[in-house]
Amino acid sequence: MENGITERLLDSNKKDEENLKSRTWDEVKKLWGIGAPSILARVSSFGILVVTQAYMGHIGEIELASFSLVQAINMRFVDGILYGLGSALPTLCGQAFGARQYHMLGIYLQQSWIILLTISIFLVPVFIFTTPILRLLGEAEELSISAGKLSPWFLPVLFYHLLGLSTQMYLQAQLKIMVVGWISAISFVINIILSWLMVDKLNWGVPGAMGAMTLSICFISISDFIYVFGGWCKDSWKGFSKRAFNELWPVVKLSISSGMMLCFEVWTGALLILLVGYMKNAKVEVSAFSICLNIIAWVYMISMGFSGAACVRVANELGKGDALAAKFSIKVNLSISLTIGVIFSILALVFSETISYAFTSSSEVAKEVSSLSILLASVILLNSFQPVLSGVAIGAGWQSLVANVNLLCLYIIGFPLAIFLGYVIHLQVRGVWMGMICGVAAQTLVLAYITWTTDWDAQVDKTAARLNHWILPPS
């Protein structure tokens, strides 16, 4: 009899194990199905900036440093606001899609555009008055003047972040991200061809590199709009509607919380560039540091792909009312992201100096990048799973809570430590990075604790209440 009980237990355990493997494999396919096209889109669109920066680096050191300043300060400032405010859209669209309220996705998209267009009016001067802004911040005169000449070229990127990214979030929430990936990949190829033609063949220098970037970015936005307006989203896009102004205030409040959450994350890079810019030999330090940030950003694009996948999966499952599926998806996603982070951390340790020559011809800058390889690998490892936790927060609608976490960890812990270690202890760039690594580590631990201890059944109830309050009947 005992043998029979043992056999039944073994059979039961075997079935549970097979069921777990099957569920894990299904979840992996879902995550990669969302994450891979999202990674392709992010890597390609960011690759346009990187290709442009690489051309600027080969044109001259001052051109590379000024481009890096505009990208790291102006664009990060604007990016944090627009991308942050737009990040309410994945929460709303993802949960509505999970609840099969497809008509609400188009309304949410229009509400997001109304909010972003209003805010953008106040952001254009950031690109017009770059030189006096950088002077006010204490940057070197030569860098300030050069950056001021470059910054108006970034206005098309503002347009892309204003409307293009929100459109991509709208498509991702309804699992139509593949088309976004292909459009971005095509634009990346276009950028390489145009940069080669305008800079290498026609010798147009800085205008050629920036013009190629502008045309490539515009191609992405126009193509996304054609896909949405052309009838490929007939269930969710019913045309422009006055109903977008109904219940706009709750969306504004969620957008503000999202904006604060992501601004605190995105602006840290700009603040680090500012700190490095005050150091001796600022031209080399800024160039090397910006190259490290770009290497991090390449890997970060992969993590952001899984962040988007986490947001969509959590939002969809909460919209469906399945708390267990949401929890399981988070565990699988974190496992994949951590594995990828370990691999890229090792690669950064081995090839950091070699990679830097893609951005600069200066051996001095390349050696400085190599000396930062351990810190570079540490940031890559932390950034492999921190964005996934942020994606979970967006999918669940925790933006306000996470905004407070980011403020505490990055600005009350990380930033003061960076100033202390960099300037008081005189560790220079390494001290600045070490301080911010401590802040990001604290942020990651707090977000992990919040995610682990959350009552997901209660989150399902909150999602249902939000949907019942905000959803409008189909017109």
Short mmCIF file of C-alpha atoms in Angstrom, two decimals:
data_model
loop_
_atom_site.label_atom_id
_atom_site.label_comp_id
_atom_site.label_asym_id
_atom_site.label_seq_id
_atom_site.Cartn_x
_atom_site.Cartn_y
_atom_site.Cartn_z
CA MET A 1 0.00 0.00 0.00
CA GLU A 2 2.86 2.35 0.84
CA ASN A 3 4.40 1.61 -2.55
CA GLY A 4 1.12 2.60 -4.24
CA ILE A 5 0.97 5.89 -2.35
CA THR A 6 4.60 6.59 -3.23
CA GLU A 7 3.96 5.91 -6.92
CA ARG A 8 0.93 8.20 -6.95
CA LEU A 9 2.96 10.94 -5.28
CA LEU A 10 5.75 10.53 -7.82
CA ASP A 11 3.26 10.64 -10.70
CA SER A 12 1.66 13.74 -9.21
CA ASN A 13 5.04 15.45 -8.80
CA LYS A 14 6.00 14.49 -12.35
CA LYS A 15 2.76 15.96 -13.73
CA ASP A 16 3.26 19.13 -11.69
CA GLU A 17 6.81 19.43 -13.01
CA GLU A 18 5.65 18.92 -16.60
CA ASN A 19 2.85 21.42 -16.07
CA LEU A 20 5.33 23.97 -14.68
CA LYS A 21 7.65 23.45 -17.67
CA SER A 22 4.74 23.87 -20.06
CA ARG A 23 3.51 27.04 -18.33
CA THR A 24 7.04 28.46 -18.21
CA TRP A 25 7.62 27.77 -21.90
CA ASP A 26 4.27 29.35 -22.82
CA GLU A 27 5.12 32.43 -20.76
CA VAL A 28 8.60 32.65 -22.28
CA LYS A 29 7.07 32.62 -25.77
CA LYS A 30 4.60 35.35 -24.79
CA LEU A 31 7.33 37.51 -23.28
CA TRP A 32 9.65 37.12 -26.27
CA GLY A 33 6.71 37.68 -28.60
CA ILE A 34 6.24 41.11 -27.02
CA GLY A 35 9.81 41.78 -25.93
CA ALA A 36 11.73 40.87 -29.10
CA PRO A 37 9.91 43.32 -31.45
CA SER A 38 10.04 45.94 -28.70
CA ILE A 39 13.79 45.41 -28.33
CA LEU A 40 14.21 45.65 -32.11
CA ALA A 41 12.24 48.91 -32.13
CA ARG A 42 14.13 50.45 -29.22
CA VAL A 43 17.57 49.32 -30.36
CA SER A 44 16.91 50.55 -33.90
CA SER A 45 15.50 53.95 -32.92
CA PHE A 46 18.24 54.48 -30.34
CA GLY A 47 20.74 53.19 -32.89
CA ILE A 48 19.92 56.19 -35.07
CA LEU A 49 21.24 58.47 -32.30
CA VAL A 50 24.26 56.24 -31.74
CA VAL A 51 25.18 56.18 -35.44
CA THR A 52 24.88 59.96 -35.53
CA GLN A 53 27.03 60.23 -32.41
CA ALA A 54 29.63 57.93 -33.95
CA TYR A 55 29.85 60.17 -37.03
CA MET A 56 30.11 63.23 -34.79
CA GLY A 57 32.95 61.56 -32.90
CA HIS A 58 34.90 61.02 -36.10
CA ILE A 59 34.25 64.61 -37.21
CA GLY A 60 35.88 65.95 -34.03
CA GLU A 61 36.08 65.75 -30.23
CA ILE A 62 34.23 69.03 -29.67
CA GLU A 63 31.42 67.86 -31.97
CA LEU A 64 31.16 64.56 -30.05
CA ALA A 65 31.18 66.31 -26.67
CA SER A 66 28.55 68.89 -27.72
CA PHE A 67 26.29 66.23 -29.25
CA SER A 68 26.65 64.22 -26.05
CA LEU A 69 25.71 67.24 -23.94
CA VAL A 70 22.54 67.94 -25.94
CA GLN A 71 21.56 64.28 -25.96
CA ALA A 72 22.35 63.73 -22.29
CA ILE A 73 20.97 67.01 -20.88
CA ASN A 74 18.34 68.48 -23.24
CA MET A 75 16.99 65.20 -24.57
CA ARG A 76 17.01 63.46 -21.19
CA PHE A 77 15.17 66.37 -19.64
CA VAL A 78 12.52 66.38 -22.38
CA ASP A 79 12.54 62.58 -22.60
CA GLY A 80 11.81 62.22 -18.92
CA ILE A 81 8.81 64.52 -19.14
CA LEU A 82 7.23 63.28 -22.38
CA TYR A 83 8.01 59.60 -21.98
CA GLY A 84 6.99 59.80 -18.35
CA LEU A 85 3.66 61.50 -19.03
CA GLY A 86 3.02 59.10 -21.90
CA SER A 87 3.65 56.07 -19.70
CA ALA A 88 0.16 56.27 -18.27
CA LEU A 89 -0.93 54.97 -21.69
CA PRO A 90 0.44 51.39 -21.30
CA THR A 91 -1.41 51.04 -17.98
CA LEU A 92 -4.72 52.22 -19.40
CA CYS A 93 -4.49 50.52 -22.79
CA GLY A 94 -3.08 47.26 -21.41
CA GLN A 95 -5.80 46.83 -18.79
CA ALA A 96 -8.56 47.86 -21.22
CA PHE A 97 -7.27 45.38 -23.79
CA GLY A 98 -7.21 42.62 -21.17
CA ALA A 99 -10.82 43.47 -20.30
CA ARG A 100 -11.71 43.43 -24.06
CA GLN A 101 -12.79 47.08 -24.01
CA TYR A 102 -10.98 47.68 -27.30
CA HIS A 103 -12.74 50.93 -28.21
CA MET A 104 -11.13 52.63 -25.20
CA LEU A 105 -7.59 52.23 -26.57
CA GLY A 106 -8.11 54.86 -29.27
CA ILE A 107 -9.68 57.25 -26.76
CA TYR A 108 -6.78 56.79 -24.34
CA LEU A 109 -4.32 57.43 -27.18
CA GLN A 110 -6.03 60.73 -28.06
CA GLN A 111 -6.10 61.76 -24.40
CA SER A 112 -2.36 61.09 -24.22
CA TRP A 113 -1.77 63.24 -27.30
CA ILE A 114 -3.79 66.11 -25.80
CA ILE A 115 -1.67 66.04 -22.65
CA LEU A 116 1.66 65.70 -24.48
CA LEU A 117 0.90 68.42 -27.04
CA THR A 118 0.02 70.84 -24.25
CA ILE A 119 3.25 70.16 -22.36
CA SER A 120 5.44 70.27 -25.49
CA ILE A 121 4.71 73.98 -26.00
CA PHE A 122 6.79 74.70 -22.90
CA LEU A 123 9.65 72.37 -23.95
CA VAL A 124 10.60 73.87 -27.33
CA PRO A 125 12.63 76.73 -25.72
CA VAL A 126 14.95 74.11 -24.18
CA PHE A 127 16.34 73.52 -27.69
CA ILE A 128 16.30 77.18 -28.74
CA PHE A 129 18.19 78.58 -25.75
CA THR A 130 20.66 75.75 -25.16
CA THR A 131 23.77 77.93 -25.06
CA PRO A 132 22.57 80.29 -22.27
CA ILE A 133 21.14 77.32 -20.36
CA LEU A 134 24.48 75.50 -20.43
CA ARG A 135 26.30 78.68 -19.46
CA LEU A 136 23.95 79.04 -16.52
CA LEU A 137 24.73 75.47 -15.53
CA GLY A 138 28.46 76.28 -15.61
CA GLU A 139 29.51 74.29 -18.67
CA ALA A 140 32.62 75.27 -20.65
CA GLU A 141 32.07 78.16 -23.09
CA GLU A 142 33.31 76.23 -26.14
CA LEU A 143 31.01 73.29 -25.41
CA SER A 144 28.04 75.59 -24.69
CA ILE A 145 28.34 77.43 -28.01
CA SER A 146 28.82 74.26 -30.04
CA ALA A 147 25.91 72.50 -28.31
CA GLY A 148 23.69 75.55 -28.94
CA LYS A 149 24.29 75.24 -32.68
CA LEU A 150 23.37 71.53 -32.64
CA SER A 151 20.31 71.57 -30.40
CA PRO A 152 17.69 72.86 -32.93
CA TRP A 153 18.39 69.72 -34.98
CA PHE A 154 16.83 67.71 -32.16
CA LEU A 155 13.36 69.25 -32.54
CA PRO A 156 12.19 66.41 -34.85
CA VAL A 157 13.24 64.00 -32.09
CA LEU A 158 10.96 65.99 -29.77
CA PHE A 159 8.11 65.39 -32.24
CA TYR A 160 8.93 61.68 -32.30
CA HIS A 161 8.87 61.44 -28.51
CA LEU A 162 5.70 63.52 -28.46
CA LEU A 163 3.52 61.44 -30.79
CA GLY A 164 5.54 58.51 -32.09
CA LEU A 165 6.35 56.81 -28.79
CA SER A 166 2.78 57.10 -27.52
CA THR A 167 1.56 55.52 -30.76
CA GLN A 168 4.01 52.66 -30.25
CA MET A 169 2.77 52.16 -26.67
CA TYR A 170 -0.78 52.03 -27.99
CA LEU A 171 0.17 49.35 -30.54
CA GLN A 172 2.20 47.37 -28.02
CA ALA A 173 -0.72 47.18 -25.57
CA GLN A 174 -2.80 45.38 -28.21
CA LEU A 175 0.09 43.05 -29.16
CA LYS A 176 0.80 44.76 -32.49
CA ILE A 177 4.40 45.57 -31.71
CA MET A 178 5.95 43.58 -34.59
CA VAL A 179 5.11 46.28 -37.14
CA VAL A 180 6.79 48.88 -34.89
CA GLY A 181 9.94 46.75 -34.77
CA TRP A 182 10.14 46.44 -38.55
CA ILE A 183 9.49 50.14 -39.13
CA SER A 184 12.25 51.09 -36.68
CA ALA A 185 14.68 48.57 -38.20
CA ILE A 186 14.07 49.97 -41.70
CA SER A 187 14.61 53.52 -40.43
CA PHE A 188 17.92 52.44 -38.85
CA VAL A 189 19.13 51.10 -42.21
CA ILE A 190 17.96 54.31 -43.89
CA ASN A 191 19.95 56.33 -41.34
CA ILE A 192 23.16 54.38 -41.99
CA ILE A 193 22.79 54.88 -45.75
CA LEU A 194 21.96 58.59 -45.46
CA SER A 195 24.79 59.22 -42.98
CA TRP A 196 27.29 57.51 -45.27
CA LEU A 197 26.01 59.49 -48.26
CA MET A 198 25.75 62.91 -46.59
CA VAL A 199 28.91 62.77 -44.45
CA ASP A 200 31.38 60.43 -46.18
CA LYS A 201 30.47 61.05 -49.83
CA LEU A 202 29.06 64.59 -49.92
CA ASN A 203 31.26 65.90 -47.07
CA TRP A 204 28.42 67.85 -45.48
CA GLY A 205 29.88 67.33 -42.01
CA VAL A 206 27.66 68.13 -39.03
CA PRO A 207 24.60 69.20 -41.12
CA GLY A 208 24.84 65.93 -43.04
CA ALA A 209 24.92 63.76 -39.90
CA MET A 210 22.09 65.67 -38.22
CA GLY A 211 20.02 65.78 -41.42
CA ALA A 212 20.26 62.01 -41.79
CA MET A 213 19.09 61.61 -38.19
CA THR A 214 16.14 63.95 -38.75
CA LEU A 215 14.90 62.17 -41.88
CA SER A 216 15.18 58.74 -40.25
CA ILE A 217 13.27 59.79 -37.13
CA CYS A 218 10.49 61.36 -39.22
CA PHE A 219 10.16 58.13 -41.20
CA ILE A 220 9.30 56.20 -38.01
CA SER A 221 6.57 58.60 -36.88
CA ILE A 222 4.93 58.92 -40.30
CA SER A 223 4.94 55.14 -40.84
CA ASP A 224 3.36 54.48 -37.42
CA PHE A 225 0.58 56.98 -38.15
CA ILE A 226 -0.11 55.40 -41.55
CA TYR A 227 -0.49 52.01 -39.86
CA VAL A 228 -2.93 53.32 -37.22
CA PHE A 229 -4.99 55.56 -39.50
CA GLY A 230 -4.93 53.18 -42.45
CA GLY A 231 -7.38 50.66 -40.98
CA TRP A 232 -5.05 48.10 -39.42
CA CYS A 233 -6.38 48.95 -35.93
CA LYS A 234 -10.09 48.94 -36.77
CA ASP A 235 -11.15 47.51 -33.39
CA SER A 236 -9.34 50.14 -31.32
CA TRP A 237 -9.14 53.19 -33.63
CA LYS A 238 -12.52 54.67 -34.57
CA GLY A 239 -11.19 58.06 -35.63
CA PHE A 240 -10.78 61.31 -33.71
CA SER A 241 -13.51 61.87 -31.16
CA LYS A 242 -14.68 64.58 -28.76
CA ARG A 243 -15.07 61.80 -26.20
CA ALA A 244 -11.33 62.02 -25.63
CA PHE A 245 -12.08 65.10 -23.49
CA ASN A 246 -14.41 63.05 -21.24
CA GLU A 247 -12.83 61.83 -18.00
CA LEU A 248 -9.59 63.57 -18.97
CA TRP A 249 -8.64 64.66 -15.44
CA PRO A 250 -8.08 61.12 -14.02
CA VAL A 251 -5.80 60.42 -16.99
CA VAL A 252 -3.95 63.68 -16.33
CA LYS A 253 -3.37 62.67 -12.69
CA LEU A 254 -2.07 59.23 -13.67
CA SER A 255 0.11 60.86 -16.35
CA ILE A 256 1.60 63.24 -13.79
CA SER A 257 2.44 60.31 -11.50
CA SER A 258 3.99 58.45 -14.45
CA GLY A 259 5.94 61.55 -15.41
CA MET A 260 7.38 61.96 -11.93
CA MET A 261 8.27 58.27 -11.75
CA LEU A 262 10.23 58.21 -15.01
CA CYS A 263 11.64 61.75 -14.77
CA PHE A 264 13.46 60.80 -11.59
CA GLU A 265 14.99 57.82 -13.45
CA VAL A 266 15.82 59.46 -16.79
CA TRP A 267 17.19 62.72 -15.38
CA THR A 268 19.90 60.96 -13.37
CA GLY A 269 21.96 60.51 -16.55
CA ALA A 270 21.75 64.23 -17.34
CA LEU A 271 22.78 65.15 -13.81
CA LEU A 272 25.74 62.78 -14.00
CA ILE A 273 26.87 64.38 -17.27
CA LEU A 274 26.63 67.80 -15.61
CA LEU A 275 28.75 66.64 -12.67
CA VAL A 276 31.38 65.17 -14.98
CA GLY A 277 31.37 68.35 -17.07
CA TYR A 278 32.66 70.37 -14.09
CA MET A 279 35.76 68.18 -13.70
CA LYS A 280 39.25 68.83 -15.01
CA ASN A 281 39.86 67.76 -18.61
CA ALA A 282 36.08 67.90 -19.11
CA LYS A 283 36.27 67.22 -22.86
CA VAL A 284 37.82 63.75 -22.36
CA GLU A 285 35.76 62.97 -19.26
CA VAL A 286 32.44 63.92 -20.90
CA SER A 287 33.30 62.01 -24.08
CA ALA A 288 34.34 58.85 -22.19
CA PHE A 289 31.41 59.02 -19.82
CA SER A 290 28.92 59.56 -22.66
CA ILE A 291 30.35 56.54 -24.48
CA CYS A 292 29.83 54.45 -21.34
CA LEU A 293 26.27 55.76 -21.08
CA ASN A 294 25.65 54.79 -24.69
CA ILE A 295 26.99 51.26 -24.13
CA ILE A 296 24.69 51.02 -21.10
CA ALA A 297 21.82 52.39 -23.16
CA TRP A 298 22.26 49.69 -25.83
CA VAL A 299 21.85 46.97 -23.21
CA TYR A 300 19.18 49.05 -21.49
CA MET A 301 17.14 48.90 -24.69
CA ILE A 302 16.98 45.12 -24.28
CA SER A 303 15.91 45.48 -20.67
CA MET A 304 13.33 48.07 -21.70
CA GLY A 305 11.95 45.55 -24.18
CA PHE A 306 11.29 43.18 -21.31
CA SER A 307 10.04 46.11 -19.25
CA GLY A 308 7.45 46.72 -21.95
CA ALA A 309 6.63 43.02 -22.00
CA ALA A 310 6.21 43.04 -18.20
CA CYS A 311 3.93 46.07 -18.45
CA VAL A 312 1.75 44.49 -21.15
CA ARG A 313 1.55 41.05 -19.52
CA VAL A 314 0.78 42.39 -16.04
CA ALA A 315 -1.77 44.92 -17.35
CA ASN A 316 -3.47 42.34 -19.59
CA GLU A 317 -3.71 39.72 -16.84
CA LEU A 318 -4.99 42.22 -14.29
CA GLY A 319 -7.55 43.37 -16.85
CA LYS A 320 -8.62 39.73 -17.30
CA GLY A 321 -8.75 39.27 -13.50
CA ASP A 322 -6.02 36.58 -13.30
CA ALA A 323 -3.70 37.43 -10.39
CA LEU A 324 -1.76 34.13 -10.52
CA ALA A 325 -0.88 34.59 -14.19
CA ALA A 326 0.42 38.10 -13.47
CA LYS A 327 2.68 36.83 -10.65
CA PHE A 328 4.00 33.95 -12.75
CA SER A 329 4.80 36.25 -15.66
CA ILE A 330 6.85 38.51 -13.37
CA LYS A 331 8.98 35.59 -12.12
CA VAL A 332 9.73 34.30 -15.61
CA ASN A 333 10.51 37.79 -16.91
CA LEU A 334 12.97 38.56 -14.11
CA SER A 335 14.77 35.25 -14.68
CA ILE A 336 15.28 35.97 -18.37
CA SER A 337 16.39 39.57 -17.81
CA LEU A 338 18.89 38.65 -15.11
CA THR A 339 20.48 36.00 -17.36
CA ILE A 340 20.88 38.52 -20.18
CA GLY A 341 22.34 41.06 -17.74
CA VAL A 342 25.04 38.65 -16.54
CA ILE A 343 26.08 37.89 -20.13
CA PHE A 344 26.39 41.54 -21.15
CA SER A 345 28.22 42.45 -17.92
CA ILE A 346 30.92 39.93 -18.79
CA LEU A 347 31.16 41.27 -22.35
CA ALA A 348 31.53 44.83 -21.01
CA LEU A 349 34.45 43.77 -18.81
CA VAL A 350 36.24 42.14 -21.73
CA PHE A 351 35.55 44.45 -24.69
CA SER A 352 34.91 47.95 -23.25
CA GLU A 353 38.01 49.58 -24.80
CA THR A 354 37.47 47.91 -28.19
CA ILE A 355 33.83 49.04 -28.35
CA SER A 356 34.78 52.64 -27.53
CA TYR A 357 36.63 53.04 -30.85
CA ALA A 358 33.26 52.84 -32.60
CA PHE A 359 32.46 56.24 -31.04
CA THR A 360 35.83 58.00 -31.08
CA SER A 361 39.25 58.05 -32.74
CA SER A 362 40.94 59.29 -29.55
CA SER A 363 43.08 56.70 -27.74
CA GLU A 364 42.93 58.86 -24.60
CA VAL A 365 39.13 58.65 -24.52
CA ALA A 366 39.23 54.88 -25.24
CA LYS A 367 41.63 54.26 -22.34
CA GLU A 368 39.39 56.27 -20.02
CA VAL A 369 36.43 54.11 -21.06
CA SER A 370 38.46 50.96 -20.36
CA SER A 371 39.34 52.20 -16.87
CA LEU A 372 35.61 52.44 -16.10
CA SER A 373 34.82 48.87 -17.22
CA ILE A 374 34.08 47.43 -13.73
CA LEU A 375 31.62 50.21 -12.95
CA LEU A 376 30.16 49.85 -16.43
CA ALA A 377 29.54 46.12 -15.88
CA SER A 378 27.94 46.80 -12.48
CA VAL A 379 25.47 49.29 -13.95
CA ILE A 380 24.59 46.89 -16.79
CA LEU A 381 23.86 44.13 -14.29
CA LEU A 382 21.60 46.34 -12.16
CA ASN A 383 19.84 47.70 -15.23
CA SER A 384 19.04 44.19 -16.43
CA PHE A 385 16.20 43.69 -13.95
CA GLN A 386 15.39 47.14 -12.52
CA PRO A 387 13.48 48.18 -15.70
CA VAL A 388 11.40 44.99 -15.48
CA LEU A 389 10.30 45.96 -11.97
CA SER A 390 9.41 49.44 -13.28
CA GLY A 391 7.43 47.79 -16.10
CA VAL A 392 5.50 45.75 -13.53
CA ALA A 393 4.74 48.98 -11.65
CA ILE A 394 3.43 50.68 -14.81
CA GLY A 395 1.31 47.66 -15.72
CA ALA A 396 -0.23 47.63 -12.25
CA GLY A 397 -0.67 51.42 -12.06
CA TRP A 398 1.74 52.06 -9.15
CA GLN A 399 3.31 55.16 -10.71
CA SER A 400 2.74 57.42 -7.71
CA LEU A 401 4.30 54.94 -5.26
CA VAL A 402 7.33 54.27 -7.46
CA ALA A 403 7.85 58.01 -8.02
CA ASN A 404 8.44 58.36 -4.26
CA VAL A 405 10.80 55.36 -4.28
CA ASN A 406 12.82 56.85 -7.14
CA LEU A 407 13.01 60.24 -5.44
CA LEU A 408 14.28 58.67 -2.20
CA CYS A 409 16.78 56.23 -3.69
CA LEU A 410 18.18 58.22 -6.61
CA TYR A 411 18.13 61.80 -5.30
CA ILE A 412 18.32 61.51 -1.52
CA ILE A 413 20.74 58.55 -1.49
CA GLY A 414 22.45 58.24 -4.88
CA PHE A 415 23.02 61.81 -6.03
CA PRO A 416 24.46 63.18 -2.74
CA LEU A 417 26.75 60.13 -2.55
CA ALA A 418 27.91 60.82 -6.11
CA ILE A 419 28.82 64.42 -5.21
CA PHE A 420 30.55 63.33 -2.00
CA LEU A 421 32.62 60.57 -3.59
CA GLY A 422 33.38 62.48 -6.77
CA TYR A 423 34.27 65.91 -5.36
CA VAL A 424 34.88 65.58 -1.60
CA ILE A 425 36.80 62.29 -1.69
CA HIS A 426 38.20 63.30 -5.12
CA LEU A 427 37.43 60.00 -6.86
CA GLN A 428 36.32 62.03 -9.90
CA VAL A 429 34.23 60.10 -12.48
CA ARG A 430 34.52 56.82 -10.56
CA GLY A 431 33.16 58.43 -7.42
CA VAL A 432 30.20 59.88 -9.30
CA TRP A 433 29.35 56.47 -10.70
CA MET A 434 29.82 54.64 -7.41
CA GLY A 435 27.37 56.99 -5.72
CA MET A 436 24.70 56.52 -8.36
CA ILE A 437 25.23 52.74 -8.38
CA CYS A 438 24.37 52.77 -4.67
CA GLY A 439 21.18 54.71 -5.46
CA VAL A 440 20.14 52.35 -8.26
CA ALA A 441 20.87 49.32 -6.06
CA ALA A 442 18.65 50.73 -3.31
CA GLN A 443 15.92 51.49 -5.85
CA THR A 444 16.06 47.93 -7.20
CA LEU A 445 15.86 46.34 -3.75
CA VAL A 446 12.86 48.46 -2.72
CA LEU A 447 10.98 47.75 -5.96
CA ALA A 448 11.72 44.02 -5.60
CA TYR A 449 10.36 44.07 -2.04
CA ILE A 450 7.18 45.89 -3.12
CA THR A 451 6.60 43.45 -5.97
CA TRP A 452 7.25 40.40 -3.79
CA THR A 453 4.90 41.47 -0.96
CA THR A 454 2.03 42.75 -3.12
CA ASP A 455 -1.42 41.20 -2.73
CA TRP A 456 -2.17 40.59 -6.41
CA ASP A 457 -5.77 39.59 -5.77
CA ALA A 458 -6.30 43.06 -4.33
CA GLN A 459 -4.65 44.52 -7.46
CA VAL A 460 -7.22 42.70 -9.61
CA ASP A 461 -10.01 44.35 -7.60
CA LYS A 462 -8.41 47.78 -7.98
CA THR A 463 -8.05 47.28 -11.73
CA ALA A 464 -11.72 46.28 -12.04
CA ALA A 465 -12.76 49.36 -10.08
CA ARG A 466 -10.64 51.63 -12.30
CA LEU A 467 -12.06 50.10 -15.48
CA ASN A 468 -15.65 50.38 -14.24
CA HIS A 469 -15.12 54.05 -13.42
CA TRP A 470 -13.23 55.16 -16.55
CA ILE A 471 -14.59 53.05 -19.40
CA LEU A 472 -17.08 54.74 -21.71
CA PRO A 473 -19.68 52.74 -23.66
CA PRO A 474 -18.91 52.13 -27.36
CA SER A 475 -20.24 54.92 -29.59
#
